[in-house]
Short mmCIF file of N, CA and C in Angstrom, two decimals:
data_model
loop_
_atom_site.label_atom_id
_atom_site.label_comp_id
_atom_site.label_asym_id
_atom_site.label_seq_id
_atom_site.Cartn_x
_atom_site.Cartn_y
_atom_site.Cartn_z
N MET I 202 130.40 99.71 134.06
CA MET I 202 129.48 100.60 133.41
C MET I 202 128.11 100.40 134.04
N SER I 203 127.50 101.47 134.47
CA SER I 203 126.19 101.37 135.11
C SER I 203 125.12 101.04 134.07
N SER I 204 124.02 100.45 134.52
CA SER I 204 122.95 100.06 133.58
C SER I 204 122.30 101.29 132.96
N SER I 205 122.23 102.40 133.68
CA SER I 205 121.65 103.63 133.14
C SER I 205 122.50 104.17 131.99
N LEU I 206 123.80 104.18 132.18
CA LEU I 206 124.71 104.65 131.13
C LEU I 206 124.66 103.71 129.93
N PHE I 207 124.59 102.40 130.19
CA PHE I 207 124.51 101.42 129.13
C PHE I 207 123.24 101.63 128.30
N ARG I 208 122.09 101.85 128.97
CA ARG I 208 120.83 102.08 128.26
C ARG I 208 120.89 103.34 127.41
N ARG I 209 121.43 104.40 127.98
CA ARG I 209 121.53 105.65 127.21
C ARG I 209 122.43 105.48 125.99
N THR I 210 123.53 104.76 126.15
CA THR I 210 124.44 104.51 125.04
C THR I 210 123.75 103.67 123.97
N ALA I 211 123.03 102.64 124.38
CA ALA I 211 122.32 101.77 123.43
C ALA I 211 121.26 102.57 122.68
N VAL I 212 120.50 103.40 123.38
CA VAL I 212 119.47 104.22 122.74
C VAL I 212 120.11 105.18 121.74
N PHE I 213 121.23 105.77 122.11
CA PHE I 213 121.94 106.68 121.21
C PHE I 213 122.32 105.98 119.91
N PHE I 214 122.89 104.77 120.01
CA PHE I 214 123.30 104.05 118.81
C PHE I 214 122.10 103.60 117.96
N ILE I 215 121.00 103.24 118.60
CA ILE I 215 119.80 102.87 117.84
C ILE I 215 119.27 104.07 117.07
N VAL I 216 119.22 105.23 117.72
CA VAL I 216 118.77 106.45 117.05
C VAL I 216 119.72 106.82 115.93
N LEU I 217 121.00 106.69 116.16
CA LEU I 217 122.01 106.99 115.14
C LEU I 217 121.85 106.07 113.93
N LEU I 218 121.67 104.77 114.15
CA LEU I 218 121.47 103.83 113.04
C LEU I 218 120.18 104.13 112.28
N ALA I 219 119.12 104.46 113.00
CA ALA I 219 117.85 104.80 112.34
C ALA I 219 118.00 106.04 111.48
N SER I 220 118.74 107.03 111.97
CA SER I 220 118.92 108.25 111.18
C SER I 220 119.76 107.98 109.93
N PHE I 221 120.74 107.07 110.01
CA PHE I 221 121.51 106.69 108.82
C PHE I 221 120.62 105.99 107.81
N TYR I 222 119.70 105.13 108.28
CA TYR I 222 118.79 104.44 107.37
C TYR I 222 117.88 105.43 106.67
N ILE I 223 117.32 106.37 107.41
CA ILE I 223 116.44 107.38 106.82
C ILE I 223 117.21 108.25 105.84
N ALA I 224 118.42 108.65 106.20
CA ALA I 224 119.23 109.50 105.33
C ALA I 224 119.68 108.74 104.08
N ALA I 225 119.73 107.40 104.16
CA ALA I 225 120.18 106.61 103.02
C ALA I 225 119.18 106.61 101.88
N LYS I 226 117.92 106.90 102.13
CA LYS I 226 116.93 106.97 101.06
C LYS I 226 117.31 108.11 100.13
N ASP I 227 117.16 107.87 98.85
CA ASP I 227 117.53 108.88 97.85
C ASP I 227 116.55 110.05 97.89
N SER I 228 117.05 111.23 97.52
CA SER I 228 116.15 112.37 97.39
C SER I 228 115.38 112.19 96.08
N LEU I 229 114.22 112.84 96.00
CA LEU I 229 113.39 112.68 94.81
C LEU I 229 114.09 113.20 93.57
N PRO I 230 113.94 112.51 92.46
CA PRO I 230 114.55 112.99 91.22
C PRO I 230 113.75 114.16 90.66
N ALA I 231 114.41 115.03 89.95
CA ALA I 231 113.75 116.18 89.32
C ALA I 231 113.37 115.85 87.88
N GLY I 232 113.28 114.56 87.56
CA GLY I 232 112.91 114.15 86.22
C GLY I 232 113.31 112.72 85.97
N TYR I 233 113.21 112.32 84.70
CA TYR I 233 113.50 110.95 84.30
C TYR I 233 114.62 110.95 83.27
N ARG I 234 115.58 110.07 83.49
CA ARG I 234 116.77 109.97 82.66
C ARG I 234 117.45 111.34 82.58
N LYS I 235 117.68 111.88 81.38
CA LYS I 235 118.36 113.18 81.29
C LYS I 235 117.39 114.35 81.15
N ILE I 236 116.09 114.08 81.23
CA ILE I 236 115.08 115.13 81.13
C ILE I 236 114.76 115.59 82.56
N LYS I 237 115.05 116.84 82.86
CA LYS I 237 114.89 117.37 84.22
C LYS I 237 113.95 118.59 84.22
N LEU I 238 113.18 118.70 85.28
CA LEU I 238 112.31 119.86 85.45
C LEU I 238 113.16 121.13 85.43
N GLY I 239 112.63 122.18 84.82
CA GLY I 239 113.36 123.44 84.74
C GLY I 239 114.15 123.61 83.45
N MET I 240 114.27 122.54 82.66
CA MET I 240 114.98 122.65 81.38
C MET I 240 114.17 123.49 80.40
N THR I 241 114.85 124.11 79.45
CA THR I 241 114.16 124.88 78.41
C THR I 241 113.60 123.91 77.35
N VAL I 242 112.74 124.43 76.49
CA VAL I 242 112.18 123.62 75.42
C VAL I 242 113.30 123.06 74.54
N GLU I 243 114.24 123.89 74.17
CA GLU I 243 115.34 123.44 73.30
C GLU I 243 116.21 122.39 73.99
N GLU I 244 116.46 122.54 75.27
CA GLU I 244 117.25 121.54 76.00
C GLU I 244 116.52 120.20 76.04
N VAL I 245 115.20 120.23 76.24
CA VAL I 245 114.43 118.98 76.27
C VAL I 245 114.42 118.34 74.89
N LYS I 246 114.24 119.12 73.83
CA LYS I 246 114.25 118.57 72.47
C LYS I 246 115.59 117.87 72.20
N THR I 247 116.67 118.50 72.57
CA THR I 247 118.00 117.93 72.36
C THR I 247 118.15 116.62 73.14
N ALA I 248 117.71 116.62 74.41
CA ALA I 248 117.80 115.40 75.23
C ALA I 248 116.91 114.29 74.69
N LEU I 249 115.73 114.64 74.19
CA LEU I 249 114.82 113.64 73.63
C LEU I 249 115.40 113.02 72.36
N LYS I 250 116.03 113.84 71.52
CA LYS I 250 116.65 113.33 70.29
C LYS I 250 117.77 112.34 70.62
N ALA I 251 118.47 112.56 71.71
CA ALA I 251 119.60 111.73 72.08
C ALA I 251 119.18 110.44 72.80
N ASP I 252 117.92 110.32 73.22
CA ASP I 252 117.47 109.17 73.99
C ASP I 252 116.36 108.44 73.23
N TYR I 253 116.69 107.35 72.59
CA TYR I 253 115.75 106.59 71.76
C TYR I 253 114.56 106.04 72.55
N GLN I 254 114.66 105.93 73.88
CA GLN I 254 113.58 105.36 74.70
C GLN I 254 112.28 106.16 74.61
N PHE I 255 112.37 107.45 74.31
CA PHE I 255 111.18 108.30 74.28
C PHE I 255 110.45 108.29 72.94
N GLY I 256 111.11 107.89 71.87
CA GLY I 256 110.47 107.85 70.56
C GLY I 256 110.17 109.23 69.99
N TYR I 257 110.97 110.21 70.31
CA TYR I 257 110.76 111.58 69.83
C TYR I 257 111.02 111.65 68.33
N ARG I 258 110.10 112.28 67.58
CA ARG I 258 110.20 112.36 66.12
C ARG I 258 110.55 113.76 65.63
N GLY I 259 110.70 114.71 66.51
CA GLY I 259 111.05 116.05 66.08
C GLY I 259 109.92 117.04 66.26
N GLU I 260 109.96 118.12 65.51
CA GLU I 260 109.04 119.24 65.67
C GLU I 260 107.56 118.86 65.60
N ARG I 261 107.21 117.82 64.88
CA ARG I 261 105.79 117.46 64.78
C ARG I 261 105.22 117.00 66.12
N ASP I 262 106.07 116.70 67.12
CA ASP I 262 105.62 116.30 68.44
C ASP I 262 105.41 117.48 69.38
N VAL I 263 105.62 118.71 68.90
CA VAL I 263 105.54 119.91 69.72
C VAL I 263 104.28 120.68 69.36
N SER I 264 103.54 121.16 70.38
CA SER I 264 102.34 121.97 70.12
C SER I 264 102.19 123.03 71.19
N MET I 265 101.38 124.03 70.87
CA MET I 265 101.09 125.11 71.81
C MET I 265 99.81 124.77 72.57
N LEU I 266 99.78 125.11 73.86
CA LEU I 266 98.58 124.93 74.67
C LEU I 266 97.87 126.26 74.82
N PRO I 267 96.56 126.21 75.08
CA PRO I 267 95.85 127.47 75.34
C PRO I 267 96.49 128.19 76.53
N GLY I 268 96.56 129.47 76.44
CA GLY I 268 97.21 130.24 77.51
C GLY I 268 98.55 130.75 77.04
N ARG I 269 99.07 131.65 77.80
CA ARG I 269 100.31 132.33 77.45
C ARG I 269 101.52 131.48 77.82
N ASP I 270 102.48 131.40 76.92
CA ASP I 270 103.76 130.74 77.18
C ASP I 270 103.63 129.29 77.64
N ARG I 271 102.73 128.53 77.01
CA ARG I 271 102.57 127.13 77.39
C ARG I 271 102.78 126.25 76.16
N ILE I 272 103.73 125.35 76.28
CA ILE I 272 104.11 124.46 75.18
C ILE I 272 104.03 123.03 75.69
N LEU I 273 103.66 122.11 74.79
CA LEU I 273 103.57 120.70 75.12
C LEU I 273 104.34 119.90 74.08
N ILE I 274 105.17 118.98 74.55
CA ILE I 274 105.82 118.01 73.67
C ILE I 274 105.22 116.66 74.03
N GLU I 275 104.73 115.95 73.00
CA GLU I 275 104.15 114.63 73.20
C GLU I 275 104.94 113.63 72.37
N THR I 276 105.33 112.52 72.99
CA THR I 276 106.04 111.47 72.25
C THR I 276 105.24 110.17 72.33
N ASP I 277 105.42 109.35 71.32
CA ASP I 277 104.73 108.07 71.22
C ASP I 277 105.74 107.05 70.70
N THR I 278 105.94 105.99 71.45
CA THR I 278 106.96 105.02 71.08
C THR I 278 106.42 103.86 70.24
N SER I 279 105.13 103.87 69.92
CA SER I 279 104.53 102.72 69.23
C SER I 279 105.21 102.38 67.90
N ARG I 280 105.66 103.39 67.17
CA ARG I 280 106.32 103.13 65.88
C ARG I 280 107.83 103.27 65.96
N THR I 281 108.29 104.23 66.75
CA THR I 281 109.72 104.54 66.73
C THR I 281 110.53 103.77 67.77
N ALA I 282 109.90 103.28 68.84
CA ALA I 282 110.64 102.55 69.87
C ALA I 282 109.73 101.51 70.54
N PRO I 283 109.24 100.52 69.79
CA PRO I 283 108.30 99.56 70.37
C PRO I 283 108.89 98.68 71.47
N TYR I 284 110.20 98.64 71.59
CA TYR I 284 110.90 97.87 72.62
C TYR I 284 111.00 98.62 73.94
N SER I 285 110.65 99.90 73.96
CA SER I 285 110.77 100.75 75.14
C SER I 285 109.74 100.37 76.20
N PHE I 286 110.07 100.61 77.45
CA PHE I 286 109.11 100.45 78.55
C PHE I 286 108.13 101.62 78.57
N LEU I 287 108.48 102.70 77.88
CA LEU I 287 107.63 103.88 77.82
C LEU I 287 106.63 103.72 76.68
N GLU I 288 105.43 104.26 76.87
CA GLU I 288 104.44 104.20 75.81
C GLU I 288 104.24 105.59 75.21
N ARG I 289 103.67 106.49 75.98
CA ARG I 289 103.49 107.89 75.57
C ARG I 289 104.00 108.77 76.70
N CYS I 290 104.58 109.90 76.30
CA CYS I 290 105.10 110.85 77.28
C CYS I 290 104.67 112.26 76.91
N TRP I 291 104.44 113.08 77.92
CA TRP I 291 104.09 114.49 77.72
C TRP I 291 105.02 115.33 78.56
N PHE I 292 105.51 116.41 77.95
CA PHE I 292 106.41 117.35 78.62
C PHE I 292 105.77 118.72 78.51
N GLN I 293 105.35 119.27 79.64
CA GLN I 293 104.64 120.56 79.65
C GLN I 293 105.57 121.66 80.13
N PHE I 294 105.48 122.78 79.43
CA PHE I 294 106.34 123.93 79.72
C PHE I 294 105.50 125.13 80.09
N TYR I 295 106.06 125.94 80.94
CA TYR I 295 105.46 127.23 81.28
C TYR I 295 106.59 128.25 81.28
N GLU I 296 106.43 129.30 80.51
CA GLU I 296 107.47 130.33 80.35
C GLU I 296 108.81 129.70 79.97
N ASP I 297 108.75 128.78 78.99
CA ASP I 297 109.91 128.10 78.43
C ASP I 297 110.65 127.18 79.40
N LYS I 298 110.04 126.82 80.52
CA LYS I 298 110.68 125.92 81.48
C LYS I 298 109.80 124.69 81.69
N LEU I 299 110.41 123.52 81.66
CA LEU I 299 109.70 122.27 81.87
C LEU I 299 109.20 122.20 83.31
N TYR I 300 107.89 122.01 83.48
CA TYR I 300 107.38 121.92 84.84
C TYR I 300 106.59 120.64 85.11
N THR I 301 106.24 119.88 84.08
CA THR I 301 105.56 118.60 84.30
C THR I 301 106.04 117.58 83.27
N ILE I 302 106.36 116.40 83.76
CA ILE I 302 106.70 115.26 82.91
C ILE I 302 105.69 114.17 83.24
N THR I 303 105.00 113.67 82.22
CA THR I 303 104.03 112.59 82.40
C THR I 303 104.45 111.43 81.51
N ILE I 304 104.64 110.27 82.13
CA ILE I 304 105.12 109.10 81.40
C ILE I 304 104.13 107.95 81.59
N ASN I 305 103.53 107.52 80.49
CA ASN I 305 102.71 106.31 80.51
C ASN I 305 103.63 105.14 80.22
N LEU I 306 103.61 104.15 81.08
CA LEU I 306 104.44 102.96 80.90
C LEU I 306 103.63 101.87 80.21
N ARG I 307 104.32 101.02 79.47
CA ARG I 307 103.66 99.91 78.75
C ARG I 307 103.23 98.85 79.76
N GLN I 308 101.95 98.61 79.82
CA GLN I 308 101.42 97.63 80.76
C GLN I 308 101.73 96.20 80.35
N ASP I 309 102.08 95.99 79.09
CA ASP I 309 102.46 94.64 78.67
C ASP I 309 103.91 94.32 79.03
N LYS I 310 104.67 95.34 79.47
CA LYS I 310 106.07 95.13 79.83
C LYS I 310 106.37 95.43 81.30
N MET I 311 105.45 96.13 81.96
CA MET I 311 105.69 96.56 83.34
C MET I 311 104.37 96.51 84.11
N ASP I 312 104.45 96.35 85.42
CA ASP I 312 103.23 96.33 86.22
C ASP I 312 103.33 97.37 87.34
N HIS I 313 102.18 97.78 87.82
CA HIS I 313 102.09 98.83 88.84
C HIS I 313 102.84 98.45 90.11
N TYR I 314 102.66 97.22 90.58
CA TYR I 314 103.28 96.80 91.83
C TYR I 314 104.81 96.88 91.76
N SER I 315 105.39 96.47 90.65
CA SER I 315 106.86 96.51 90.52
C SER I 315 107.38 97.94 90.58
N VAL I 316 106.70 98.86 89.90
CA VAL I 316 107.12 100.27 89.91
C VAL I 316 106.94 100.84 91.31
N PHE I 317 105.77 100.58 91.93
CA PHE I 317 105.50 101.07 93.28
C PHE I 317 106.55 100.57 94.26
N SER I 318 106.86 99.28 94.21
CA SER I 318 107.86 98.69 95.13
C SER I 318 109.23 99.32 94.93
N ALA I 319 109.62 99.51 93.67
CA ALA I 319 110.93 100.12 93.39
C ALA I 319 110.99 101.55 93.93
N LEU I 320 109.91 102.31 93.75
CA LEU I 320 109.88 103.69 94.25
C LEU I 320 109.93 103.72 95.78
N CYS I 321 109.19 102.83 96.44
CA CYS I 321 109.22 102.77 97.90
C CYS I 321 110.60 102.39 98.41
N ASP I 322 111.24 101.42 97.76
CA ASP I 322 112.59 101.01 98.16
C ASP I 322 113.57 102.17 98.03
N LYS I 323 113.42 102.94 96.98
CA LYS I 323 114.37 104.01 96.70
C LYS I 323 114.08 105.31 97.46
N TYR I 324 112.78 105.67 97.60
CA TYR I 324 112.42 106.98 98.15
C TYR I 324 111.61 106.91 99.44
N GLY I 325 111.35 105.71 99.94
CA GLY I 325 110.57 105.56 101.16
C GLY I 325 109.08 105.50 100.83
N ASN I 326 108.27 105.44 101.86
CA ASN I 326 106.83 105.37 101.67
C ASN I 326 106.29 106.68 101.12
N PRO I 327 105.23 106.61 100.30
CA PRO I 327 104.65 107.83 99.74
C PRO I 327 104.04 108.71 100.82
N SER I 328 104.03 110.02 100.57
CA SER I 328 103.42 110.96 101.52
C SER I 328 101.91 110.94 101.40
N GLU I 329 101.40 110.59 100.22
CA GLU I 329 99.96 110.40 100.01
C GLU I 329 99.77 109.07 99.31
N PHE I 330 98.72 108.36 99.73
CA PHE I 330 98.48 107.04 99.18
C PHE I 330 96.98 106.78 99.14
N ASN I 331 96.45 106.48 97.96
CA ASN I 331 95.05 106.10 97.82
C ASN I 331 94.95 105.15 96.62
N PRO I 332 93.77 104.58 96.36
CA PRO I 332 93.67 103.61 95.26
C PRO I 332 94.04 104.15 93.88
N GLU I 333 93.90 105.46 93.67
CA GLU I 333 94.20 106.03 92.35
C GLU I 333 95.66 106.41 92.17
N LYS I 334 96.33 106.84 93.27
CA LYS I 334 97.72 107.25 93.09
C LYS I 334 98.49 107.21 94.40
N SER I 335 99.80 107.14 94.23
CA SER I 335 100.76 107.24 95.33
C SER I 335 101.61 108.46 95.01
N GLU I 336 101.87 109.28 96.02
CA GLU I 336 102.58 110.53 95.76
C GLU I 336 103.70 110.74 96.77
N TRP I 337 104.86 111.14 96.26
CA TRP I 337 106.01 111.51 97.06
C TRP I 337 106.27 112.99 96.81
N SER I 338 106.65 113.72 97.85
CA SER I 338 106.94 115.14 97.69
C SER I 338 108.06 115.54 98.62
N ASP I 339 108.93 116.41 98.14
CA ASP I 339 110.01 116.90 98.99
C ASP I 339 110.03 118.42 99.10
N GLY I 340 108.95 119.07 98.75
CA GLY I 340 108.88 120.52 98.82
C GLY I 340 109.15 121.21 97.51
N SER I 341 109.95 120.60 96.64
CA SER I 341 110.21 121.21 95.33
C SER I 341 109.74 120.33 94.18
N VAL I 342 109.70 119.02 94.40
CA VAL I 342 109.26 118.08 93.37
C VAL I 342 108.13 117.22 93.92
N ILE I 343 107.12 117.00 93.08
CA ILE I 343 106.07 116.04 93.39
C ILE I 343 106.22 114.91 92.38
N MET I 344 106.38 113.70 92.88
CA MET I 344 106.46 112.53 92.02
C MET I 344 105.25 111.66 92.35
N ALA I 345 104.48 111.31 91.33
CA ALA I 345 103.27 110.52 91.55
C ALA I 345 103.25 109.31 90.63
N LEU I 346 102.78 108.20 91.18
CA LEU I 346 102.53 107.00 90.39
C LEU I 346 101.02 106.82 90.40
N GLU I 347 100.42 106.96 89.21
CA GLU I 347 98.97 106.89 89.09
C GLU I 347 98.57 105.60 88.38
N ARG I 348 97.36 105.16 88.66
CA ARG I 348 96.82 103.97 88.00
C ARG I 348 96.22 104.34 86.66
N PRO I 349 96.32 103.55 85.62
CA PRO I 349 96.84 102.21 85.72
C PRO I 349 98.37 102.17 85.79
N LEU I 350 99.08 102.97 85.02
CA LEU I 350 100.55 102.94 85.10
C LEU I 350 101.16 104.20 84.51
N THR I 351 101.01 105.30 85.23
CA THR I 351 101.53 106.60 84.80
C THR I 351 102.42 107.17 85.89
N LEU I 352 103.58 107.65 85.49
CA LEU I 352 104.52 108.28 86.40
C LEU I 352 104.61 109.76 86.07
N LYS I 353 104.46 110.62 87.08
CA LYS I 353 104.49 112.07 86.86
C LYS I 353 105.52 112.73 87.76
N TYR I 354 106.22 113.70 87.17
CA TYR I 354 107.14 114.55 87.91
C TYR I 354 106.65 115.98 87.72
N THR I 355 106.49 116.72 88.81
CA THR I 355 105.96 118.07 88.73
C THR I 355 106.79 119.02 89.57
N ASP I 356 107.10 120.19 89.00
CA ASP I 356 107.76 121.26 89.74
C ASP I 356 106.69 121.89 90.65
N LYS I 357 106.80 121.67 91.94
CA LYS I 357 105.77 122.10 92.89
C LYS I 357 105.57 123.61 92.90
N THR I 358 106.63 124.38 92.81
CA THR I 358 106.53 125.83 92.84
C THR I 358 105.73 126.36 91.66
N VAL I 359 106.05 125.89 90.45
CA VAL I 359 105.33 126.34 89.26
C VAL I 359 103.88 125.86 89.31
N PHE I 360 103.67 124.61 89.71
CA PHE I 360 102.33 124.07 89.80
C PHE I 360 101.46 124.88 90.76
N ASP I 361 102.01 125.22 91.93
CA ASP I 361 101.26 126.03 92.91
C ASP I 361 100.94 127.41 92.35
N THR I 362 101.89 128.00 91.63
CA THR I 362 101.67 129.32 91.03
C THR I 362 100.55 129.26 89.99
N LEU I 363 100.58 128.27 89.12
CA LEU I 363 99.54 128.13 88.10
C LEU I 363 98.18 127.85 88.73
N ARG I 364 98.16 127.08 89.78
CA ARG I 364 96.90 126.78 90.47
C ARG I 364 96.32 128.04 91.11
N GLU I 365 97.17 128.84 91.74
CA GLU I 365 96.71 130.09 92.35
C GLU I 365 96.17 131.05 91.29
N ASN I 366 96.84 131.13 90.15
CA ASN I 366 96.42 132.03 89.08
C ASN I 366 95.13 131.58 88.41
N SER I 367 94.78 130.30 88.55
CA SER I 367 93.58 129.80 87.90
C SER I 367 92.31 130.11 88.71
N TYR I 368 92.47 130.53 89.95
CA TYR I 368 91.30 130.89 90.75
C TYR I 368 90.84 132.28 90.34
N VAL I 369 89.90 132.34 89.43
CA VAL I 369 89.37 133.61 88.94
C VAL I 369 87.94 133.76 89.43
N ASN I 370 87.45 134.97 89.41
CA ASN I 370 86.07 135.21 89.83
C ASN I 370 85.12 134.47 88.90
N LYS I 371 84.01 134.03 89.45
CA LYS I 371 83.01 133.32 88.67
C LYS I 371 82.36 134.26 87.68
N SER I 372 82.06 133.71 86.51
CA SER I 372 81.39 134.50 85.48
C SER I 372 79.93 134.72 85.88
N ALA I 373 79.29 135.66 85.21
CA ALA I 373 77.88 135.94 85.49
C ALA I 373 77.04 134.70 85.23
N GLN I 374 77.37 133.94 84.20
CA GLN I 374 76.62 132.74 83.88
C GLN I 374 76.74 131.70 85.00
N GLU I 375 77.98 131.52 85.54
CA GLU I 375 78.17 130.57 86.62
C GLU I 375 77.40 130.99 87.87
N MET I 376 77.42 132.30 88.18
CA MET I 376 76.69 132.79 89.35
C MET I 376 75.19 132.63 89.13
N SER I 377 74.69 132.91 87.94
CA SER I 377 73.27 132.76 87.63
C SER I 377 72.86 131.30 87.76
N ARG I 378 73.71 130.39 87.30
CA ARG I 378 73.43 128.96 87.40
C ARG I 378 73.32 128.54 88.85
N GLU I 379 74.27 128.99 89.68
CA GLU I 379 74.23 128.66 91.12
C GLU I 379 72.97 129.20 91.78
N GLN I 380 72.61 130.43 91.44
CA GLN I 380 71.39 131.01 92.01
C GLN I 380 70.16 130.22 91.60
N PHE I 381 70.12 129.76 90.36
CA PHE I 381 69.01 128.94 89.89
C PHE I 381 68.91 127.65 90.71
N LEU I 382 70.08 126.98 90.88
CA LEU I 382 70.10 125.73 91.61
C LEU I 382 69.72 125.91 93.08
N GLU I 383 70.15 127.02 93.67
CA GLU I 383 69.78 127.30 95.07
C GLU I 383 68.28 127.51 95.22
N GLY I 384 67.61 128.06 94.19
CA GLY I 384 66.20 128.34 94.23
C GLY I 384 65.32 127.11 94.04
N LEU I 385 65.89 125.98 93.74
CA LEU I 385 65.09 124.76 93.52
C LEU I 385 64.52 124.23 94.81
#
């Protein structure tokens, strides 16, 4: 076997092994436990009732947000599940579909470094990293670990749509304020 052929074969196998390692990383989850982005309000309520870790108490944890078709479910485990690693959780809906899950973890039971290390081991290095948060994204889901210890799952498509719709023309008062400041 010539040395050129040997080198090409070795490079091929190294690239092949590297691609297997990269492919072995899990794809981003679309939620936590049985709560998944895109679920309806009723599906999330049913899943929350079945999972004691969230401390869901029923309808009193559900509220309407300003704006059309926006619902929020908030859970608190301080009384109903003090043994849980979760502290408070928020589930935000738009047009009856879950698009954001926010989970505050108990800092007395878990630390930021352990969660960050587990996420890196499972999903690879974050696509964005700064002192306030680490973020992983796969085009459809954004998963972020924020300080001090909050984990967020967001439906990227819905989030982008809501962000685009929030860019409205400035009010007369805002324009007048800017003109005043420019004149200083």
